[in-house]
Amino acid sequence: MFLRAITDKFKHKSGRKFLKKELGRTIARSDRKKGISSIGCIVNLDQFDDTNVFYDLVHEFSLEPNAVHVIGYREERDKNSPYTTPVFSDRDLGWGGVIENAYAKEFLNREYDLLINYYSKDKLLLQLMTLQTKTRLNVGFGEVDKNLNDLILNISIKDFDIFKKELRKYLFILNEIK
């Protein structure tokens, strides 16, 4: 137990060091063409637990049925509790900022046109997931590190309808949707 706590502390420190180093670099963007055809969503389930609303974006942006991929984060994951959304937690942090979770690896292996960072608290694993996801455009909230998102919406995380409306408005302005 004591050894695990020390190991977790050093893993966390290693992850912070990796994050700081990567934020200093120019982020390599996906070379996908303009337009939204796939959306990735990283959601803090401790703040917002209705992940089904993200699948409404399929209809909102006239996407293919499997174009939206959602992964959730919980600070503490209960292995006995069934989750409808793939989940990763603080326990999945490895050395050097690596996330050791099968769901996270599957999410990170895809390319997205739009990544929605649906969290408003700076959590190391959420930031690492955002940083490691291959995407062309990142959207998130103003409460988190400004270097992680290309488009920042200063609205409440609890009001998804306003988020969806504002997202649509700004994607139209950026000529990403018609």
PDB file of C-alpha atoms in Angstrom, residues 33-93:
ATOM      1  CA  LYS A  33      -9.222  18.115 -44.927  1.00  0.00           C
ATOM      2  CA  LYS A  34     -11.545  20.844 -43.696  1.00  0.00           C
ATOM      3  CA  GLY A  35     -14.981  19.775 -42.536  1.00  0.00           C
ATOM      4  CA  ILE A  36     -16.251  17.655 -39.659  1.00  0.00           C
ATOM      5  CA  SER A  37     -16.649  13.930 -40.344  1.00  0.00           C
ATOM      6  CA  SER A  38     -15.495  12.452 -37.020  1.00  0.00           C
ATOM      7  CA  ILE A  39     -15.757  13.707 -33.444  1.00  0.00           C
ATOM      8  CA  GLY A  40     -13.944  12.524 -30.335  1.00  0.00           C
ATOM      9  CA  CYS A  41     -15.243  13.485 -26.887  1.00  0.00           C
ATOM     10  CA  ILE A  42     -13.255  13.316 -23.653  1.00  0.00           C
ATOM     11  CA  VAL A  43     -15.729  13.733 -20.790  1.00  0.00           C
ATOM     12  CA  ASN A  44     -15.132  14.146 -17.067  1.00  0.00           C
ATOM     13  CA  LEU A  45     -17.880  11.877 -15.739  1.00  0.00           C
ATOM     14  CA  ASP A  46     -17.404  13.327 -12.252  1.00  0.00           C
ATOM     15  CA  GLN A  47     -18.701  16.660 -13.616  1.00  0.00           C
ATOM     16  CA  PHE A  48     -21.100  15.584 -16.386  1.00  0.00           C
ATOM     17  CA  ASP A  49     -22.392  12.032 -16.569  1.00  0.00           C
ATOM     18  CA  ASP A  50     -24.903  12.032 -19.459  1.00  0.00           C
ATOM     19  CA  THR A  51     -22.678  10.915 -22.339  1.00  0.00           C
ATOM     20  CA  ASN A  52     -25.633  10.005 -24.555  1.00  0.00           C
ATOM     21  CA  VAL A  53     -26.116  13.677 -25.459  1.00  0.00           C
ATOM     22  CA  PHE A  54     -22.860  13.593 -27.440  1.00  0.00           C
ATOM     23  CA  TYR A  55     -24.385  11.108 -29.853  1.00  0.00           C
ATOM     24  CA  ASP A  56     -26.947  13.815 -30.755  1.00  0.00           C
ATOM     25  CA  LEU A  57     -24.062  15.513 -32.566  1.00  0.00           C
ATOM     26  CA  VAL A  58     -24.446  12.856 -35.291  1.00  0.00           C
ATOM     27  CA  HIS A  59     -27.786  14.428 -36.244  1.00  0.00           C
ATOM     28  CA  GLU A  60     -26.697  17.999 -35.470  1.00  0.00           C
ATOM     29  CA  PHE A  61     -23.789  17.870 -37.946  1.00  0.00           C
ATOM     30  CA  SER A  62     -25.227  15.236 -40.351  1.00  0.00           C
ATOM     31  CA  LEU A  63     -22.530  12.670 -39.608  1.00  0.00           C
ATOM     32  CA  GLU A  64     -22.293   8.933 -40.109  1.00  0.00           C
ATOM     33  CA  PRO A  65     -23.815   6.933 -37.213  1.00  0.00           C
ATOM     34  CA  ASN A  66     -20.409   5.788 -35.882  1.00  0.00           C
ATOM     35  CA  ALA A  67     -18.664   9.174 -36.284  1.00  0.00           C
ATOM     36  CA  VAL A  68     -18.829  10.131 -32.587  1.00  0.00           C
ATOM     37  CA  HIS A  69     -16.532   8.405 -30.079  1.00  0.00           C
ATOM     38  CA  VAL A  70     -16.850   9.149 -26.373  1.00  0.00           C
ATOM     39  CA  ILE A  71     -14.493   8.225 -23.555  1.00  0.00           C
ATOM     40  CA  GLY A  72     -15.101   9.100 -19.926  1.00  0.00           C
ATOM     41  CA  TYR A  73     -12.818   9.857 -16.998  1.00  0.00           C
ATOM     42  CA  ARG A  74     -13.486   9.099 -13.342  1.00  0.00           C
ATOM     43  CA  GLU A  75     -11.069   9.974 -10.582  1.00  0.00           C
ATOM     44  CA  GLU A  76     -11.802   6.642  -8.916  1.00  0.00           C
ATOM     45  CA  ARG A  77     -13.140   3.822 -11.068  1.00  0.00           C
ATOM     46  CA  ASP A  78     -15.331   1.159  -9.513  1.00  0.00           C
ATOM     47  CA  LYS A  79     -14.513  -2.088 -11.322  1.00  0.00           C
ATOM     48  CA  ASN A  80     -17.781  -3.652 -10.145  1.00  0.00           C
ATOM     49  CA  SER A  81     -19.961  -0.883 -11.553  1.00  0.00           C
ATOM     50  CA  PRO A  82     -21.020  -1.291 -15.187  1.00  0.00           C
ATOM     51  CA  TYR A  83     -20.374   1.805 -17.283  1.00  0.00           C
ATOM     52  CA  THR A  84     -22.119   2.441 -20.594  1.00  0.00           C
ATOM     53  CA  THR A  85     -19.191   4.615 -21.674  1.00  0.00           C
ATOM     54  CA  PRO A  86     -15.566   3.416 -21.862  1.00  0.00           C
ATOM     55  CA  VAL A  87     -13.811   4.801 -18.780  1.00  0.00           C
ATOM     56  CA  PHE A  88     -10.247   5.537 -17.688  1.00  0.00           C
ATOM     57  CA  SER A  89      -9.109   6.769 -14.288  1.00  0.00           C
ATOM     58  CA  ASP A  90      -6.097   8.003 -12.315  1.00  0.00           C
ATOM     59  CA  ARG A  91      -5.026   4.388 -11.787  1.00  0.00           C
ATOM     60  CA  ASP A  92      -4.303   4.133 -15.517  1.00  0.00           C
ATOM     61  CA  LEU A  93      -1.392   6.587 -15.444  1.00  0.00           C
TER      62      LEU A  93
END
